[in-house]
mmCIF file of N, CA and C in Angstrom:
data_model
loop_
_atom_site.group_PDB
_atom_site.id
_atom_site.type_symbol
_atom_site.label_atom_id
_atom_site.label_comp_id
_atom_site.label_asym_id
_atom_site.label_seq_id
_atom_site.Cartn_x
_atom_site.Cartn_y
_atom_site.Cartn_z
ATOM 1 N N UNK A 1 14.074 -36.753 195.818
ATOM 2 C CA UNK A 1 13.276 -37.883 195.372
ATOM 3 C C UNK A 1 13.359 -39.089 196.321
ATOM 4 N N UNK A 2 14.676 -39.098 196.982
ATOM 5 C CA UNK A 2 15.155 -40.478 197.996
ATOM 6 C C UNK A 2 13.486 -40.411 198.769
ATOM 7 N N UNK A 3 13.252 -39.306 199.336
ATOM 8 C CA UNK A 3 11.782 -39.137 200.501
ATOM 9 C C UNK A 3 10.493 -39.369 200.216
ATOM 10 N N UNK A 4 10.362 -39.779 198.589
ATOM 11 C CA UNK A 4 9.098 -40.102 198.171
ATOM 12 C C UNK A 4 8.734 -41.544 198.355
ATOM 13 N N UNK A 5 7.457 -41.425 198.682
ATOM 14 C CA UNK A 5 6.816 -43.090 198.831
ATOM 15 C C UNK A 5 6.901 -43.759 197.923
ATOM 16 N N UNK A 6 6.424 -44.675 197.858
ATOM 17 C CA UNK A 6 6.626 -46.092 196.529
ATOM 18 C C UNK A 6 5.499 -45.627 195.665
ATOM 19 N N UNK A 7 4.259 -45.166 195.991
ATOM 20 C CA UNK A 7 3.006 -44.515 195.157
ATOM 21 C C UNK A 7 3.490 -43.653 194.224
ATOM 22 N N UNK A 8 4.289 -42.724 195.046
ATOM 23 C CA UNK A 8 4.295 -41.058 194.098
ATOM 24 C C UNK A 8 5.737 -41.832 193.320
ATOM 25 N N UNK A 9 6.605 -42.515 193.631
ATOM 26 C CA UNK A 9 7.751 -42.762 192.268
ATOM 27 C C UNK A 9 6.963 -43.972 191.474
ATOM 28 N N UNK A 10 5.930 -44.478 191.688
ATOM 29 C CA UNK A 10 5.180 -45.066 190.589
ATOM 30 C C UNK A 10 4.731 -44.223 189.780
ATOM 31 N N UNK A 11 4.245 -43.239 189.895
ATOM 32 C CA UNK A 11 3.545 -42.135 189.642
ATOM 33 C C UNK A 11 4.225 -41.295 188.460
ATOM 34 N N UNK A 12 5.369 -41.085 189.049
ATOM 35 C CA UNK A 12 6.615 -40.235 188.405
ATOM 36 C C UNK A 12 7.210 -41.335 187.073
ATOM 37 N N UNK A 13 7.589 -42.483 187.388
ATOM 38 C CA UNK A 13 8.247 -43.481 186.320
ATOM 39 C C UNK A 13 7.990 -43.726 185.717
ATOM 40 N N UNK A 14 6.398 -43.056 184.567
ATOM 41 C CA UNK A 14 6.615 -43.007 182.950
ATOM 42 C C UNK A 14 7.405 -41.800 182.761
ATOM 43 N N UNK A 15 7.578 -41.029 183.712
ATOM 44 C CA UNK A 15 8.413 -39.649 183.046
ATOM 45 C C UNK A 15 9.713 -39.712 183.803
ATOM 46 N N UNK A 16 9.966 -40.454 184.320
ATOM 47 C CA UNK A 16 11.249 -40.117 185.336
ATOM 48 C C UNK A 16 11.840 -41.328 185.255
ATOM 49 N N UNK A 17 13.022 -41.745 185.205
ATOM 50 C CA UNK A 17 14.475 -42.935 184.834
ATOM 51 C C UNK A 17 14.579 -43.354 185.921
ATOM 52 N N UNK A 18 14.601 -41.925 186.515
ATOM 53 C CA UNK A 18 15.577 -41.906 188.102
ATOM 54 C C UNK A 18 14.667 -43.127 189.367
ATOM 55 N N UNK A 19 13.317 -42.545 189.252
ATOM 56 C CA UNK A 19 12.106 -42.918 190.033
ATOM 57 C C UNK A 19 11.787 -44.631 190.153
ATOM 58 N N UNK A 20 12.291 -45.174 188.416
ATOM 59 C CA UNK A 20 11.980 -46.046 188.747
ATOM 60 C C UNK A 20 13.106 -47.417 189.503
ATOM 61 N N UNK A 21 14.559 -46.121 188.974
ATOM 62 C CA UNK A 21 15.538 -46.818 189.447
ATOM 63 C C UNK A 21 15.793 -46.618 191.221
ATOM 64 N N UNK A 22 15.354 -46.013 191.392
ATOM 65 C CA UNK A 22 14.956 -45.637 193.036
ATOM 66 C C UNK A 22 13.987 -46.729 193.423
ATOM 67 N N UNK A 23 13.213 -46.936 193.137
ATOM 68 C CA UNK A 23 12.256 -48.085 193.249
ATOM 69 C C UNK A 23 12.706 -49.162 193.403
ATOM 70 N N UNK A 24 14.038 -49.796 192.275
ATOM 71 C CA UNK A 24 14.619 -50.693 192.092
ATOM 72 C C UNK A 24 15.564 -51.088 193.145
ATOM 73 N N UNK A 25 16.489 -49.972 193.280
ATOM 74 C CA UNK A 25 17.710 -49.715 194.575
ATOM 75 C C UNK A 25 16.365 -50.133 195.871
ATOM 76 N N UNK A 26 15.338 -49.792 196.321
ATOM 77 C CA UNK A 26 14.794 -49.994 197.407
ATOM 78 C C UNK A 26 14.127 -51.569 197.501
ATOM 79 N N UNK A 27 13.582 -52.231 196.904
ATOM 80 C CA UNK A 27 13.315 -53.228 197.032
ATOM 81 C C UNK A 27 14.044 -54.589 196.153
ATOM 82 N N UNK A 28 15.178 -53.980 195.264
ATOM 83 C CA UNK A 28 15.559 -55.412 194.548
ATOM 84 C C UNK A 28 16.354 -56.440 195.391
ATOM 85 N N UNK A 29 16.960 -55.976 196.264
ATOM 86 C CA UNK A 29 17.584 -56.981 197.191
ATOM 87 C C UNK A 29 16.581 -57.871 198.123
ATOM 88 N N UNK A 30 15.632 -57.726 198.863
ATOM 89 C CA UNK A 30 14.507 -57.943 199.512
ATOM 90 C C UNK A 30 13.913 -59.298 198.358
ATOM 91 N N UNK A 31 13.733 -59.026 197.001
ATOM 92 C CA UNK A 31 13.125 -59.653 196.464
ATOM 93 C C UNK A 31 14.128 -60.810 195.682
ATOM 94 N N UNK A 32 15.429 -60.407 195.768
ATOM 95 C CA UNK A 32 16.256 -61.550 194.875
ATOM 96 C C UNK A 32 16.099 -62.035 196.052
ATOM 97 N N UNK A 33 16.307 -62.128 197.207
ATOM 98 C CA UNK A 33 15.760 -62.846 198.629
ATOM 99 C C UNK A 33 14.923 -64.034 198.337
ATOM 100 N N UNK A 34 13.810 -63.409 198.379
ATOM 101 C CA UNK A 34 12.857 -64.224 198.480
ATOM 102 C C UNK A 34 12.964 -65.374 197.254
ATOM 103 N N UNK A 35 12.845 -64.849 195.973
ATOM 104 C CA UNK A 35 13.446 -66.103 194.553
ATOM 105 C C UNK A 35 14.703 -66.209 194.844
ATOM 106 N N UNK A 36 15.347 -66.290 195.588
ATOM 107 C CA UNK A 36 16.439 -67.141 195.648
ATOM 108 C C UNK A 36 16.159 -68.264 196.452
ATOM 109 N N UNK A 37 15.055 -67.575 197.709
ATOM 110 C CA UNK A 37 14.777 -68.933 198.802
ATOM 111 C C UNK A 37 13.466 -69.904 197.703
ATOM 112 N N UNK A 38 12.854 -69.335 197.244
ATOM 113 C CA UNK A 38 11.958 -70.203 196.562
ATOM 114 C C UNK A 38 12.053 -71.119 195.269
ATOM 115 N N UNK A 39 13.576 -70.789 194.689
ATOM 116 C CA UNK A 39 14.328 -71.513 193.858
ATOM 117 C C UNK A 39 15.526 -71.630 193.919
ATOM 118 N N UNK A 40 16.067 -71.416 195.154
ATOM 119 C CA UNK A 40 17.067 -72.447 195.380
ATOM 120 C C UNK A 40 18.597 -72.113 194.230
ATOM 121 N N UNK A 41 18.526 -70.826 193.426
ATOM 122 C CA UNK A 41 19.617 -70.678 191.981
ATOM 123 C C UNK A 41 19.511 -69.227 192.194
ATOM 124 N N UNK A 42 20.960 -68.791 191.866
ATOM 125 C CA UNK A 42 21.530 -67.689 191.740
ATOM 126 C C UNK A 42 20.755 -66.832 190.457
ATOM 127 N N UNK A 43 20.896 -67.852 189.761
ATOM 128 C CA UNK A 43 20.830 -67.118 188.337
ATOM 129 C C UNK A 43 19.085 -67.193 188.178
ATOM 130 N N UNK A 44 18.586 -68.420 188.703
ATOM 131 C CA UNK A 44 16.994 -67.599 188.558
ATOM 132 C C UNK A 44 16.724 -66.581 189.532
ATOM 133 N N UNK A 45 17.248 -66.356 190.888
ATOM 134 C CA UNK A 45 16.930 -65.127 191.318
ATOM 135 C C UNK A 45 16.650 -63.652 190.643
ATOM 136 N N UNK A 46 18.231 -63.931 190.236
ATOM 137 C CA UNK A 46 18.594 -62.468 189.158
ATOM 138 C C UNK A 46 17.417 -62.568 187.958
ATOM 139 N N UNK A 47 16.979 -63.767 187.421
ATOM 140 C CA UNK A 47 15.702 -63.377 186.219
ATOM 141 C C UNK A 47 14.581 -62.813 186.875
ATOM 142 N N UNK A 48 14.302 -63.740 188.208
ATOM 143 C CA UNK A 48 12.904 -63.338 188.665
ATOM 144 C C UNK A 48 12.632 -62.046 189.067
ATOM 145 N N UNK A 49 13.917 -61.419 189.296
ATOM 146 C CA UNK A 49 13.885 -59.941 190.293
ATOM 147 C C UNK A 49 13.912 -59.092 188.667
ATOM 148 N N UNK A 50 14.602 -59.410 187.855
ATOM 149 C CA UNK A 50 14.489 -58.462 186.913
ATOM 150 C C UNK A 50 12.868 -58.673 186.188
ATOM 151 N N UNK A 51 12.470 -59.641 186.217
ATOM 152 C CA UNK A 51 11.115 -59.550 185.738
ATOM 153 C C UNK A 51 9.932 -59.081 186.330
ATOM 154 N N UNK A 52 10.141 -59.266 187.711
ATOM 155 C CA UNK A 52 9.474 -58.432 188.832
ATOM 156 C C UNK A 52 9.351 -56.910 188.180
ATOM 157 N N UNK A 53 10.625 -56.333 188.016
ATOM 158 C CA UNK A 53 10.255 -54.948 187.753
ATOM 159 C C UNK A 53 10.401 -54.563 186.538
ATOM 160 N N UNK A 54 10.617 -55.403 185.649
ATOM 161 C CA UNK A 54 10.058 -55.332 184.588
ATOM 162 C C UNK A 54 8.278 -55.302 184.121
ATOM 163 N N UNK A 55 7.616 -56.156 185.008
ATOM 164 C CA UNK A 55 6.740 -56.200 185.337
ATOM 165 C C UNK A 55 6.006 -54.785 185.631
ATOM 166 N N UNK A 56 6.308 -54.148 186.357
ATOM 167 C CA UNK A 56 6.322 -53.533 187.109
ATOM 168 C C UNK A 56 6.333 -51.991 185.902
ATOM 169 N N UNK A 57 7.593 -52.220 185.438
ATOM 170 C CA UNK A 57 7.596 -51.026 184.701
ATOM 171 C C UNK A 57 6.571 -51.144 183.281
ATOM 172 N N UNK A 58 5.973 -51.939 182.751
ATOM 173 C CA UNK A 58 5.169 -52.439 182.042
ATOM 174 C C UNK A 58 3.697 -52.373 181.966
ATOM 175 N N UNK A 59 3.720 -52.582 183.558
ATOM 176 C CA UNK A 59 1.838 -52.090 183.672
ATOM 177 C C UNK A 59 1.865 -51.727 185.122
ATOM 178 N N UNK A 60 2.728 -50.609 185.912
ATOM 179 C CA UNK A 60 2.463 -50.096 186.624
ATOM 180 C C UNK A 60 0.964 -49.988 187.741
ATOM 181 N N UNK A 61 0.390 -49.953 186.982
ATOM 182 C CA UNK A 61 -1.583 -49.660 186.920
ATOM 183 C C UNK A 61 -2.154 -51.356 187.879
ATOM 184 N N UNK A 62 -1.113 -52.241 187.758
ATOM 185 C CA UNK A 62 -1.472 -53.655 187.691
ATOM 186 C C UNK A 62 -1.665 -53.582 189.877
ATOM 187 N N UNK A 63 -0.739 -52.448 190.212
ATOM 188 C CA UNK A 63 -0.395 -52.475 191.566
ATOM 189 C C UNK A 63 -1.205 -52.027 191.994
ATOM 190 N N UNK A 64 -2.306 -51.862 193.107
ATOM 191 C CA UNK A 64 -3.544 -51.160 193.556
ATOM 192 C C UNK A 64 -2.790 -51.094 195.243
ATOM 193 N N UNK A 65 -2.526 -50.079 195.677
ATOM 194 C CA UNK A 65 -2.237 -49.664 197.334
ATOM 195 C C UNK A 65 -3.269 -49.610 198.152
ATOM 196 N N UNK A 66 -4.553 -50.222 197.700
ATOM 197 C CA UNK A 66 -5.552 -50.151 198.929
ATOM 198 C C UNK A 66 -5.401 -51.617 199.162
ATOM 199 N N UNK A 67 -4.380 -52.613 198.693
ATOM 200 C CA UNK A 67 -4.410 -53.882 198.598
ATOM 201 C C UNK A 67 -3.312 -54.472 199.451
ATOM 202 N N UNK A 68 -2.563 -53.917 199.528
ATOM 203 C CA UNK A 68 -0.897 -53.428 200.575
ATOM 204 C C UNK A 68 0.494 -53.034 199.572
ATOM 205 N N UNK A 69 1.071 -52.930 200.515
ATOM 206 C CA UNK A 69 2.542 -52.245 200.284
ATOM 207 C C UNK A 69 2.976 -52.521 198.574
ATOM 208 N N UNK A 70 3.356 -51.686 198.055
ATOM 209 C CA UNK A 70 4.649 -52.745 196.544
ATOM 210 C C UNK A 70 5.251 -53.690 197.071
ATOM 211 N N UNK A 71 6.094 -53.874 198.254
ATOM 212 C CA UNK A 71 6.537 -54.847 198.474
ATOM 213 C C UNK A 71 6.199 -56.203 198.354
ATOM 214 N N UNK A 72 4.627 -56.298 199.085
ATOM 215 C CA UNK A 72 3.754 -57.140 198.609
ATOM 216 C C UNK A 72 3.757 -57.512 197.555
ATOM 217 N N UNK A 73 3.057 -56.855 196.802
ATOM 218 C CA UNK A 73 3.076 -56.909 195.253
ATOM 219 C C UNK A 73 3.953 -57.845 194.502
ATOM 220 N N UNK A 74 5.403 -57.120 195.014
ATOM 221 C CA UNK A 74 6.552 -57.944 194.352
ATOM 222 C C UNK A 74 6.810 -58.997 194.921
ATOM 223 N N UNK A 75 6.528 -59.478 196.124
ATOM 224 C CA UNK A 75 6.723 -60.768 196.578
ATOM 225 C C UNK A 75 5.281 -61.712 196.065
ATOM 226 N N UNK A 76 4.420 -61.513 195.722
ATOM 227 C CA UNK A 76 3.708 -61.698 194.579
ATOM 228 C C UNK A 76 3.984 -61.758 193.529
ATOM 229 N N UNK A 77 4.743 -61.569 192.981
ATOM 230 C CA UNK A 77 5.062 -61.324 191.798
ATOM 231 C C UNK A 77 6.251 -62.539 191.242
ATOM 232 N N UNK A 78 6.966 -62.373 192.047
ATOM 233 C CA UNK A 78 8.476 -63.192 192.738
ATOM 234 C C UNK A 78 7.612 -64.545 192.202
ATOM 235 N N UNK A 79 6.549 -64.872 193.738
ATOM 236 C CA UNK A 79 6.097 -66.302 193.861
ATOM 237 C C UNK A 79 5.845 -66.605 192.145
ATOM 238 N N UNK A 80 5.062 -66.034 191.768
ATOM 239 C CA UNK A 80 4.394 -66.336 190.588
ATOM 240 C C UNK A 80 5.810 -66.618 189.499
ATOM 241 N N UNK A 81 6.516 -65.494 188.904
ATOM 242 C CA UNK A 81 7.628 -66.033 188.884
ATOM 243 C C UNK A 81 8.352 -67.240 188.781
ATOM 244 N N UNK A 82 8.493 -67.426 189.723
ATOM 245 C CA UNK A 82 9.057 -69.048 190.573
ATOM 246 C C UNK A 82 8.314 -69.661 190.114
ATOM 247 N N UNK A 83 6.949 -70.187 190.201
ATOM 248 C CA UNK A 83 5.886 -70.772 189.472
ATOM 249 C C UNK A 83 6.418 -71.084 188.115
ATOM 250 N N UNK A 84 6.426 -69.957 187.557
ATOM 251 C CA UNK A 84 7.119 -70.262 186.365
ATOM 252 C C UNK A 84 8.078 -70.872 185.774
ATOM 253 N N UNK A 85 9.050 -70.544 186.718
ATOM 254 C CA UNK A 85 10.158 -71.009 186.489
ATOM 255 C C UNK A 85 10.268 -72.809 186.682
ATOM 256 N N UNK A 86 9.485 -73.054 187.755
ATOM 257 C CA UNK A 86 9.216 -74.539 187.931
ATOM 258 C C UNK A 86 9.060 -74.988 187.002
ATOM 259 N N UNK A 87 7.728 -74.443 186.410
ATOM 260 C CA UNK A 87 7.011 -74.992 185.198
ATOM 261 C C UNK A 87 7.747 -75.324 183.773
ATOM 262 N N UNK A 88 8.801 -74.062 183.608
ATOM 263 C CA UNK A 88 9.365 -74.005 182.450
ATOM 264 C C UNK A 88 10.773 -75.515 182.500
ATOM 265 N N UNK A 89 11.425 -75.178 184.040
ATOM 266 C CA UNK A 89 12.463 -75.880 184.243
ATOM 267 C C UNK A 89 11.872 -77.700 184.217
ATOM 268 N N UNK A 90 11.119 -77.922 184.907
ATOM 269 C CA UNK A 90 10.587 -79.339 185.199
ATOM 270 C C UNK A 90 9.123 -79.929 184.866
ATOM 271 N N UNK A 91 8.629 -79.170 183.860
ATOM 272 C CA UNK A 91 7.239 -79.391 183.145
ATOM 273 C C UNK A 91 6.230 -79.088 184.179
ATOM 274 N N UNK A 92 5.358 -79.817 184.582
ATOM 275 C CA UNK A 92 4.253 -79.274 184.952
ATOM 276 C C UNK A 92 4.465 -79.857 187.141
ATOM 277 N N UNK A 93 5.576 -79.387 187.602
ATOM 278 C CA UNK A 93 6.002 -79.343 188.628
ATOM 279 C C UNK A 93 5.186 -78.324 189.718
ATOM 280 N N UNK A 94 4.666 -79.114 190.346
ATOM 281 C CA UNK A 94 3.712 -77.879 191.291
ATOM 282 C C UNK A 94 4.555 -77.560 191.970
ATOM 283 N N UNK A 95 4.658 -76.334 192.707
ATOM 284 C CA UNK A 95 5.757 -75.709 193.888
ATOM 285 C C UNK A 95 5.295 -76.278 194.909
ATOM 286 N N UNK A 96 4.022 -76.730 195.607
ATOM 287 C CA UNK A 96 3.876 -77.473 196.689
ATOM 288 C C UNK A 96 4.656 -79.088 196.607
ATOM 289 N N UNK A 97 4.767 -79.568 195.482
ATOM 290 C CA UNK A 97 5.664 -80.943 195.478
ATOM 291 C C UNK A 97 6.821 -81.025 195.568
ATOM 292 N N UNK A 98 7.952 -79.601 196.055
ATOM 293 C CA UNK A 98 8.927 -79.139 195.654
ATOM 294 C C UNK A 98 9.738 -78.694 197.350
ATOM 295 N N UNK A 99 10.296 -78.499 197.534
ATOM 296 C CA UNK A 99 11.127 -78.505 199.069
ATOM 297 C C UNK A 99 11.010 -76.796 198.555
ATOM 298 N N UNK A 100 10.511 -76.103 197.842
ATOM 299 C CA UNK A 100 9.865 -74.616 198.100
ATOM 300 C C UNK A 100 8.834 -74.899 198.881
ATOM 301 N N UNK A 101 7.937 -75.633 198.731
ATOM 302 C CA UNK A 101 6.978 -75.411 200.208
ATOM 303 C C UNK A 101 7.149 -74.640 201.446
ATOM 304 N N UNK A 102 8.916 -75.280 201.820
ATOM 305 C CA UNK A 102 9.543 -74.840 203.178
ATOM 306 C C UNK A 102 9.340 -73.268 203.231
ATOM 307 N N UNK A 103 9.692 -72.834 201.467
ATOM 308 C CA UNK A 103 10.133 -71.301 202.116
ATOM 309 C C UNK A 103 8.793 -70.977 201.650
ATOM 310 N N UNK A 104 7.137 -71.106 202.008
ATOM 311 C CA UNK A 104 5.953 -70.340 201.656
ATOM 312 C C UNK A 104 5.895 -69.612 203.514
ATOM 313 N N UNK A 105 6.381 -70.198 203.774
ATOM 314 C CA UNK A 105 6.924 -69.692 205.436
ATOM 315 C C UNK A 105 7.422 -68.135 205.558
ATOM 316 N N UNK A 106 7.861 -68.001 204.036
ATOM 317 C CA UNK A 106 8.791 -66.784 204.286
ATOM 318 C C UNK A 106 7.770 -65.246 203.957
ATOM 319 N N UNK A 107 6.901 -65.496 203.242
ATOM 320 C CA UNK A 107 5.584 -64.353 203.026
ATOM 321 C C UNK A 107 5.662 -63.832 204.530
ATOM 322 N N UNK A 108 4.658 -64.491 205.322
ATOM 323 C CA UNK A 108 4.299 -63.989 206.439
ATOM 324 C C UNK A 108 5.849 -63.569 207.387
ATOM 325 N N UNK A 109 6.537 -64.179 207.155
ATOM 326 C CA UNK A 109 7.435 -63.366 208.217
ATOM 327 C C UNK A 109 7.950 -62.250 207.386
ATOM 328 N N UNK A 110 8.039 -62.058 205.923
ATOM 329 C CA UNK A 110 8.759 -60.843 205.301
ATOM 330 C C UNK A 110 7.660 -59.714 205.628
ATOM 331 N N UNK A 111 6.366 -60.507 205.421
ATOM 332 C CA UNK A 111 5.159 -58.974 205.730
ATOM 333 C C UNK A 111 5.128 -58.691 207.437
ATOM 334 N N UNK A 112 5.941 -59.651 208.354
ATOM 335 C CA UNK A 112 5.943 -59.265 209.933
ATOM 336 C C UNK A 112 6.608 -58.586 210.249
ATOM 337 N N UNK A 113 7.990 -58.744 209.252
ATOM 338 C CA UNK A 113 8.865 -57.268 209.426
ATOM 339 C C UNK A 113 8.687 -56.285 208.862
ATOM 340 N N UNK A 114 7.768 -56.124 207.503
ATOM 341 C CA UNK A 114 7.285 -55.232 207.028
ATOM 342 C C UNK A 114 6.665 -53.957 208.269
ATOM 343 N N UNK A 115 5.562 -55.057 209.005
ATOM 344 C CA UNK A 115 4.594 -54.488 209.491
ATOM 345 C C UNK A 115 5.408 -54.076 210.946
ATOM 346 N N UNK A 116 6.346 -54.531 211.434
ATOM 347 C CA UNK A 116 7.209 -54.119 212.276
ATOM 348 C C UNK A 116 7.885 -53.142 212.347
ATOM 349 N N UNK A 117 8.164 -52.472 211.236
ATOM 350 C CA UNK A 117 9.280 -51.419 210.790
ATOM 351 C C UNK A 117 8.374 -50.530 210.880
ATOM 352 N N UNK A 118 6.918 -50.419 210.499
ATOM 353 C CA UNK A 118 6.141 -49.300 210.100
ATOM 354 C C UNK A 118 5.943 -48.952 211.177
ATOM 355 N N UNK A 119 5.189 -50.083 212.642
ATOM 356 C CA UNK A 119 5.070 -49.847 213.234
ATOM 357 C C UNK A 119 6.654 -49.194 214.617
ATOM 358 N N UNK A 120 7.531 -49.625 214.113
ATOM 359 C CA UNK A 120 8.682 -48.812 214.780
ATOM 360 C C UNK A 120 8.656 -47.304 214.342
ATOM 361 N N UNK A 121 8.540 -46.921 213.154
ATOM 362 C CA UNK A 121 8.529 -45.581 212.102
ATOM 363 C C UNK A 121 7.690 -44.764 213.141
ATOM 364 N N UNK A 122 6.053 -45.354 213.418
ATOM 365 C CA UNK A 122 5.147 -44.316 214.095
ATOM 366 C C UNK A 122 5.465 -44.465 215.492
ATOM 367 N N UNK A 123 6.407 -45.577 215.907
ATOM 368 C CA UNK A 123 6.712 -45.257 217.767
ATOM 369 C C UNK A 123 7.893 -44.081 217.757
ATOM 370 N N UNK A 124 8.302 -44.009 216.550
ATOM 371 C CA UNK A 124 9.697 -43.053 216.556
ATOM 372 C C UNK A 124 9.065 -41.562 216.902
ATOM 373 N N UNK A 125 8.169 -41.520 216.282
ATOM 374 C CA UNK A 125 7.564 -40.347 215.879
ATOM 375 C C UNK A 125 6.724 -39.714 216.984
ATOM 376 N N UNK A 126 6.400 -40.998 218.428
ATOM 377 C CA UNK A 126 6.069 -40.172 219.622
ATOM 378 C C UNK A 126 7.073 -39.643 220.331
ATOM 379 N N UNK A 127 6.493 -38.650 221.509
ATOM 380 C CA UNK A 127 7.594 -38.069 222.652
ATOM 381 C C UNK A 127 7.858 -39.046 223.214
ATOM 382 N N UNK A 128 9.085 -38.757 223.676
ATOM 383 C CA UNK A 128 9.909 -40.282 224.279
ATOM 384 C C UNK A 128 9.052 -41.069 225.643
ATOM 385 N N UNK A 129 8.278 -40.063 226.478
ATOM 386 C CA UNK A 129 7.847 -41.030 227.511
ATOM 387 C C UNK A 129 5.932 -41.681 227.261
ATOM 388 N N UNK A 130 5.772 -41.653 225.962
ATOM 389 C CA UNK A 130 4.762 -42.397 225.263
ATOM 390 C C UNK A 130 5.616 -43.988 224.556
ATOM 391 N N UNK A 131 6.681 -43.825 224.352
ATOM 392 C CA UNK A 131 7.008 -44.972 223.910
ATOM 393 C C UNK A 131 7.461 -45.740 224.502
ATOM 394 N N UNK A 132 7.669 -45.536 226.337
ATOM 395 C CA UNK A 132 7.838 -47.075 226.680
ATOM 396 C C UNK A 132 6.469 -47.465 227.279
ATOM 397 N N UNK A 133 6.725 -48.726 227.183
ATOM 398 C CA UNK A 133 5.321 -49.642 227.299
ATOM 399 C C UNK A 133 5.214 -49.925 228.952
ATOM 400 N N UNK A 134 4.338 -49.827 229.711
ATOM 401 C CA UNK A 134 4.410 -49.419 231.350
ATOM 402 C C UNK A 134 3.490 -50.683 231.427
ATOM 403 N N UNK A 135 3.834 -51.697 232.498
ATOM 404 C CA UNK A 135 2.454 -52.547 232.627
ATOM 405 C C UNK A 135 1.374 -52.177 233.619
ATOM 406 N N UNK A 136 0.447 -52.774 233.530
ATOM 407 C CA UNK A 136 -0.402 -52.342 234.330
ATOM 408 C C UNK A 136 -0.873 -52.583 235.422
ATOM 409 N N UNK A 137 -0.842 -51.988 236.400
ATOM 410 C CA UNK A 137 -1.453 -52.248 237.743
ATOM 411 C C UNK A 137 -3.025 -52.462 238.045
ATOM 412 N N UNK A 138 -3.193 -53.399 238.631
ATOM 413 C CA UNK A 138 -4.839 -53.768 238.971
ATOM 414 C C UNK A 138 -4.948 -53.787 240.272
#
């Protein structure tokens, strides 16, 4: 099961425990990350990440993969989250009025390493003298 994509253990986790706790082990650290940088508290991290996949395990259906990664998703999910948590903690507190602003910085670089890794995954996967990069002569 470790070798299945994030699709097919979505897939599997109304019938499978294991699938969705595999899911969990793969991205919950990544995401107490991110709600921890966007609120700044231990202990809302740990709510936001459990509600993330709570979320998650709740309406599955909510995630569409022609849209990008779960990861996405959950860092979506996270933000919104946090949102919340503003809202609930300090009334009607926008996150842009908030020294979270700093970390809206952190999306694009979490999806640059995203998109970095994948793209390392398919350089792995050529013969070795396709993968170094040769410059070019004119």
């Amino acid at each position: 099961m470790p070798d299945q994509t994030d699709e097919e253990l979505l897939a599997l986790m109304g019938r499978s425990e294991s699938a969705f706790l595999l899911l969990f082990e793969r991205h919950r650290e990544v995401i107490f990350r991110v709600a921890y940088r966007l609120t700044n508290s231990a202990a809302a991290a740990e709510d936001i990440t459990q509600e993330c996949f709570l979320g998650l395990l709740d309406a599955p259906r909510r995630f569409d993969p022609a849209k990008g990664s779960l990861r996405t998703y959950l860092y979506g999910a996270a933000r919104n989250h946090a949102r919340k948590y503003y809202g609930q903690r300090d009334g009607d507190v926008d996150l842009d009025d908030t020294e979270v602003d700093e970390s809206a910085e952190v999306f694009p670089v979490l999806l640059q390493q995203e998109q970095s890794q994948v793209i390392r995954q398919a350089v792995s996967t050529l013969p070795p003298q396709q993968r170094v990069v040769r410059p070019r002569r004119w």
